[in-house]
Rosetta silent file (secondary structure, phi, psi, omega in degrees, C-alpha in Angstrom):
SEQUENCE: MVECWISTFQIITFIFAKAGVKPVENFDPLDSQRLRNPLFADLNQEERQSKCIEIHQARLLRAIEHIRDSIRMAVARDFLRKQWITDDQFKSIVLKSTVTPSHIASTTDQPDSDMAEVLDTFIATSPASSKSLTGDGEPVDVDL
SCORE:     score description
SCORE:     0.000 S_00000001
   1 L     0.000  -42.438  179.692   65.638  -10.877   17.333 S_00000001
   2 H   -63.097  -40.742  179.543   65.948  -11.881   20.992 S_00000001
   3 H   -60.711  -38.944  179.007   69.345  -10.180   21.203 S_00000001
   4 H   -62.765  -44.442 -179.760   67.777   -6.961   19.878 S_00000001
   5 H   -64.740  -42.746  179.410   65.045   -7.094   22.525 S_00000001
   6 H   -62.087  -43.977  179.028   67.563   -7.794   25.301 S_00000001
   7 H   -61.457  -44.925  178.550   69.716   -4.915   24.133 S_00000001
   8 H   -62.413  -42.323  178.745   66.693   -2.595   24.010 S_00000001
   9 H   -61.198  -42.914  179.645   65.635   -3.755   27.473 S_00000001
  10 H   -64.372  -39.984  179.025   69.121   -3.056   28.832 S_00000001
  11 H   -64.019  -46.355 -179.929   69.134    0.420   27.296 S_00000001
  12 H   -63.119  -42.675  178.019   65.719    1.238   28.745 S_00000001
  13 H   -60.655  -41.334  178.542   66.747   -0.117   32.145 S_00000001
  14 H   -63.354  -44.866 -179.959   69.890    2.036   32.032 S_00000001
  15 H   -62.718  -43.622  177.672   67.888    5.157   31.126 S_00000001
  16 H   -61.671  -44.703 -179.637   65.417    4.471   33.934 S_00000001
  17 H   -61.335  -41.230  179.446   68.241    3.902   36.438 S_00000001
  18 H   -63.089  -32.857  179.602   69.896    7.158   35.376 S_00000001
  19 L   -87.036   -1.194  178.797   66.580    8.956   35.988 S_00000001
  20 L    84.316   15.155  179.079   66.183    7.294   39.389 S_00000001
  21 L   -93.850  122.875 -179.765   63.310    5.031   38.325 S_00000001
  22 L  -105.213  124.509  178.716   63.509    1.566   39.861 S_00000001
  23 L   -69.284  149.238  176.858   61.546   -1.223   38.166 S_00000001
  24 L   -78.843  120.325 -179.456   59.292   -3.355   40.330 S_00000001
  25 L   -67.783  138.539  176.712   60.890   -6.797   40.546 S_00000001
  26 L    52.614   40.612 -179.872   58.684   -9.716   39.458 S_00000001
  27 L   -66.151  131.225  176.749   55.766   -7.406   38.651 S_00000001
  28 L  -125.653  106.970 -177.950   52.566   -9.286   37.835 S_00000001
  29 L   -65.835  -13.563 -179.836   49.758   -7.059   36.518 S_00000001
  30 L   -95.750    2.958  178.482   47.283   -9.864   37.218 S_00000001
  31 L   -72.178  119.873 -176.541   48.120  -10.064   40.927 S_00000001
  32 H   -64.400  -17.968  176.769   44.929   -9.177   42.795 S_00000001
  33 H   -68.305  -20.252  179.211   47.031   -7.546   45.550 S_00000001
  34 H   -78.761  -13.097 -177.995   47.807   -4.756   43.048 S_00000001
  35 L   -83.407   93.108 -172.806   44.108   -3.875   42.851 S_00000001
  36 L  -110.993    6.609  179.152   43.976   -1.084   45.436 S_00000001
  37 L   -66.786  128.748 -179.171   41.125    1.036   44.130 S_00000001
  38 H   -58.414  -24.193  178.565   38.586    1.526   46.968 S_00000001
  39 H   -63.263  -24.236 -176.253   35.779    0.791   44.496 S_00000001
  40 H  -105.385   10.371 -175.799   36.943   -2.826   44.389 S_00000001
  41 L   -64.014  -31.214 -176.382   37.545   -3.299   48.134 S_00000001
  42 L   -88.083    0.494 -179.080   34.354   -5.330   48.654 S_00000001
  43 L   -75.308  143.718  174.868   35.059   -7.823   45.853 S_00000001
  44 L   -76.895  175.810 -173.610   35.843  -11.414   46.759 S_00000001
  45 H   -59.435  -42.968 -179.491   39.083  -13.030   45.530 S_00000001
  46 H   -65.101  -42.230  178.607   37.560  -14.449   42.329 S_00000001
  47 H   -66.574  -37.330  177.838   35.939  -11.117   41.439 S_00000001
  48 H   -64.140  -41.394  179.037   39.203   -9.278   42.158 S_00000001
  49 H   -63.559  -43.404  178.035   41.062  -11.650   39.836 S_00000001
  50 H   -62.352  -40.185  179.278   38.470  -11.097   37.096 S_00000001
  51 H   -66.262  -38.401  177.206   38.734   -7.334   37.556 S_00000001
  52 H   -61.823  -43.811  178.811   42.541   -7.527   37.274 S_00000001
  53 H   -63.535  -44.121  179.798   42.239   -9.436   34.000 S_00000001
  54 H   -59.937  -45.720 -179.882   39.665   -6.949   32.705 S_00000001
  55 H   -66.106  -42.829  179.948   41.881   -3.955   33.547 S_00000001
  56 H   -62.156  -44.857  179.409   44.986   -5.613   32.094 S_00000001
  57 H   -64.221  -39.497  178.581   43.195   -6.439   28.838 S_00000001
  58 H   -61.944  -40.408  178.174   41.834   -2.895   28.583 S_00000001
  59 H   -65.146  -42.361  179.535   45.378   -1.524   28.947 S_00000001
  60 H   -64.249  -43.236 -179.941   46.712   -3.905   26.290 S_00000001
  61 H   -65.187  -36.937  176.425   43.918   -3.018   23.865 S_00000001
  62 H   -66.527  -40.058  178.892   44.562    0.689   24.431 S_00000001
  63 H   -65.512  -40.005  179.978   48.285    0.145   23.808 S_00000001
  64 H   -57.014  -37.311 -178.905   47.571   -1.792   20.587 S_00000001
  65 H   -62.137  -23.912 -176.126   45.781    1.275   19.198 S_00000001
  66 L  -100.531    2.220  178.936   49.015    3.271   19.455 S_00000001
  67 L   -88.507  138.629 -176.433   51.298    0.707   17.829 S_00000001
  68 L   -60.998  149.449 -173.336   52.186    1.402   14.208 S_00000001
  69 H   -54.756  -38.155 -173.352   50.210   -0.527   11.616 S_00000001
  70 H   -63.857  -23.179 -179.852   53.143   -2.515   10.270 S_00000001
  71 H  -121.123   -1.385 -176.566   53.625   -4.412   13.549 S_00000001
  72 H   -56.444  -45.327 -177.340   50.217   -4.102   15.218 S_00000001
  73 H   -66.771  -37.326  179.068   49.014   -7.526   14.069 S_00000001
  74 H   -64.483  -41.587  178.968   52.223   -9.253   15.180 S_00000001
  75 H   -66.338  -43.230  179.313   51.920   -7.719   18.650 S_00000001
  76 H   -62.580  -41.172  177.744   48.230   -8.637   18.845 S_00000001
  77 H   -62.864  -38.122  178.528   49.013  -12.231   17.809 S_00000001
  78 H   -65.979  -42.287  176.647   51.664  -12.400   20.531 S_00000001
  79 H   -60.167  -40.635  178.794   49.173  -11.109   23.119 S_00000001
  80 H   -66.591  -43.679  179.947   46.709  -13.776   21.948 S_00000001
  81 H   -59.665  -37.724  179.600   49.373  -16.496   22.042 S_00000001
  82 L   -82.634    0.655 -178.872   50.193  -15.532   25.639 S_00000001
  83 L    61.155   33.683  175.705   46.441  -15.539   26.413 S_00000001
  84 L   -85.243  -24.402  174.911   46.582  -11.898   27.479 S_00000001
  85 L  -128.098  161.628 -178.549   43.639  -11.085   25.190 S_00000001
  86 L   -87.496  168.073  175.858   40.674  -13.179   24.079 S_00000001
  87 H   -59.322  -42.720 -179.601   39.926  -14.514   20.594 S_00000001
  88 H   -64.372  -39.054  177.448   37.100  -11.998   20.244 S_00000001
  89 H   -64.897  -40.048  177.612   39.389   -9.115   21.210 S_00000001
  90 H   -63.242  -44.894  179.136   41.936  -10.294   18.638 S_00000001
  91 H   -60.490  -37.928  177.601   39.242  -10.520   15.949 S_00000001
  92 H   -63.347  -40.135  177.428   38.178   -6.980   16.794 S_00000001
  93 H   -63.452  -42.448  179.055   41.767   -5.785   16.327 S_00000001
  94 H   -61.312  -44.560 -178.726   41.921   -7.538   12.950 S_00000001
  95 H   -65.669  -32.825 -179.899   38.677   -5.885   11.837 S_00000001
  96 H   -82.770  -11.570 -174.479   39.911   -2.432   12.912 S_00000001
  97 L   -60.618  139.014  176.749   43.284   -2.879   11.255 S_00000001
  98 L   -86.138   -7.479  175.908   44.161   -0.367    8.536 S_00000001
  99 L   -75.933  133.128 -178.228   46.337   -2.994    6.883 S_00000001
 100 L   -66.866  150.736 -177.820   44.445   -4.486    3.963 S_00000001
 101 H   -55.652  -27.673 -179.714   43.415   -8.128    4.307 S_00000001
 102 H   -67.092  -20.196  178.628   45.853   -9.151    1.556 S_00000001
 103 H   -86.311  -12.031  179.628   48.693   -8.182    3.883 S_00000001
 104 L   -90.762  130.265 -177.235   47.408  -10.427    6.652 S_00000001
 105 L   -58.753  129.820  177.803   48.657  -13.987    6.378 S_00000001
 106 L  -150.735  165.297  176.155   45.913  -16.292    5.231 S_00000001
 107 L  -110.274  145.465 -179.892   45.430  -19.536    3.409 S_00000001
 108 L  -148.055  154.141  177.395   43.459  -19.825    0.221 S_00000001
 109 L   -89.880   -9.925 -178.084   42.706  -22.435   -2.401 S_00000001
 110 L   -83.546  132.568  178.869   42.920  -19.914   -5.213 S_00000001
 111 L   -70.910  153.041  178.081   46.238  -19.802   -7.084 S_00000001
 112 L   -80.528  115.715 -178.276   48.153  -16.538   -7.258 S_00000001
 113 L  -102.696    2.493 -178.046   47.784  -15.202  -10.799 S_00000001
 114 H   -64.862  -33.084 -174.561   49.595  -11.898  -10.240 S_00000001
 115 H   -63.569  -37.580  179.381   52.965  -13.233  -11.370 S_00000001
 116 H   -61.271  -39.242  178.525   51.798  -13.870  -14.944 S_00000001
 117 H   -66.658  -38.066 -179.647   50.753  -10.230  -15.202 S_00000001
 118 H   -67.331  -42.464 -178.788   54.106   -9.073  -13.846 S_00000001
 119 H   -61.293  -33.030  179.656   56.101  -11.204  -16.280 S_00000001
 120 L   -67.822  -16.522 -177.935   54.284   -9.604  -19.221 S_00000001
 121 L   -85.022  -12.163  179.611   55.628   -6.197  -18.192 S_00000001
 122 L   -82.834  118.528 -179.326   59.277   -7.116  -18.758 S_00000001
 123 L  -128.031  137.753  177.504   60.350   -5.978  -22.221 S_00000001
 124 L   -69.449  117.647 -177.309   63.876   -5.968  -23.629 S_00000001
 125 L  -112.920   -6.871  179.312   64.735   -2.287  -23.982 S_00000001
 126 L  -140.982  161.185  178.297   68.474   -2.397  -24.594 S_00000001
 127 H   -58.224  -33.508 -178.383   70.951   -4.626  -26.444 S_00000001
 128 H   -65.377  -37.347 -177.004   72.314   -5.801  -23.081 S_00000001
 129 H   -78.551  -16.886 -179.318   68.948   -7.063  -21.931 S_00000001
 130 H   -88.777  -13.675  178.491   68.284   -8.965  -25.147 S_00000001
 131 L   -83.471  148.847 -179.032   71.471  -11.049  -24.933 S_00000001
 132 L   -73.715  132.518  176.022   71.388  -14.301  -23.039 S_00000001
 133 L   -90.600   -2.122 -177.772   73.018  -14.249  -19.639 S_00000001
 134 L  -110.858   27.050 -178.985   73.134  -18.026  -19.606 S_00000001
 135 L   -67.443 -132.184 -176.874   75.481  -18.452  -22.585 S_00000001
 136 L   -89.143   24.022  179.152   78.941  -19.968  -22.253 S_00000001
 137 L    82.305   12.998  179.601   79.647  -18.191  -18.982 S_00000001
 138 L   -95.450  149.434  178.704   81.005  -15.115  -20.729 S_00000001
 139 L   -67.989  156.855  178.056   79.997  -11.593  -19.708 S_00000001
 140 L   -74.530  133.067  176.371   77.563   -9.660  -21.845 S_00000001
 141 L   -88.261  121.446  179.730   79.269   -7.235  -24.239 S_00000001
 142 L  -123.961  127.620  175.363   77.643   -3.850  -24.031 S_00000001
 143 L   -92.400  104.592  179.896   78.687   -0.900  -26.162 S_00000001
 144 L  -100.363    0.000    0.000   78.088    2.115  -23.978 S_00000001
């Protein structure tokens, strides 16, 4: 998985370089020096840091909305693990998710009874399926 990400990163970097776009080295979106909006000029250092976190989280939450459903929760969990979003923001993402709760990993004390229902649907429909595959190691003879 890491190799895939590195490869993708290299491809994107190559495309950017070809287009003349140079990435900012060691970019930190939480660096208060990046906050150059005149509206925030009068904020003290602590307030500037809080504003940077607020803006960064808003951008991440906006990005999450555009990520396809099948990977949205994994990305949100990674953001939470890195402490880029809060627990409450993560819970909000879970509640908004279009993936049904059964698809979200959870623990439960109730046993899974679906398998018994599935096993009842298997019916021998041909001579090949009614012969034992665990006999003396010989292949099943089927007259086709």
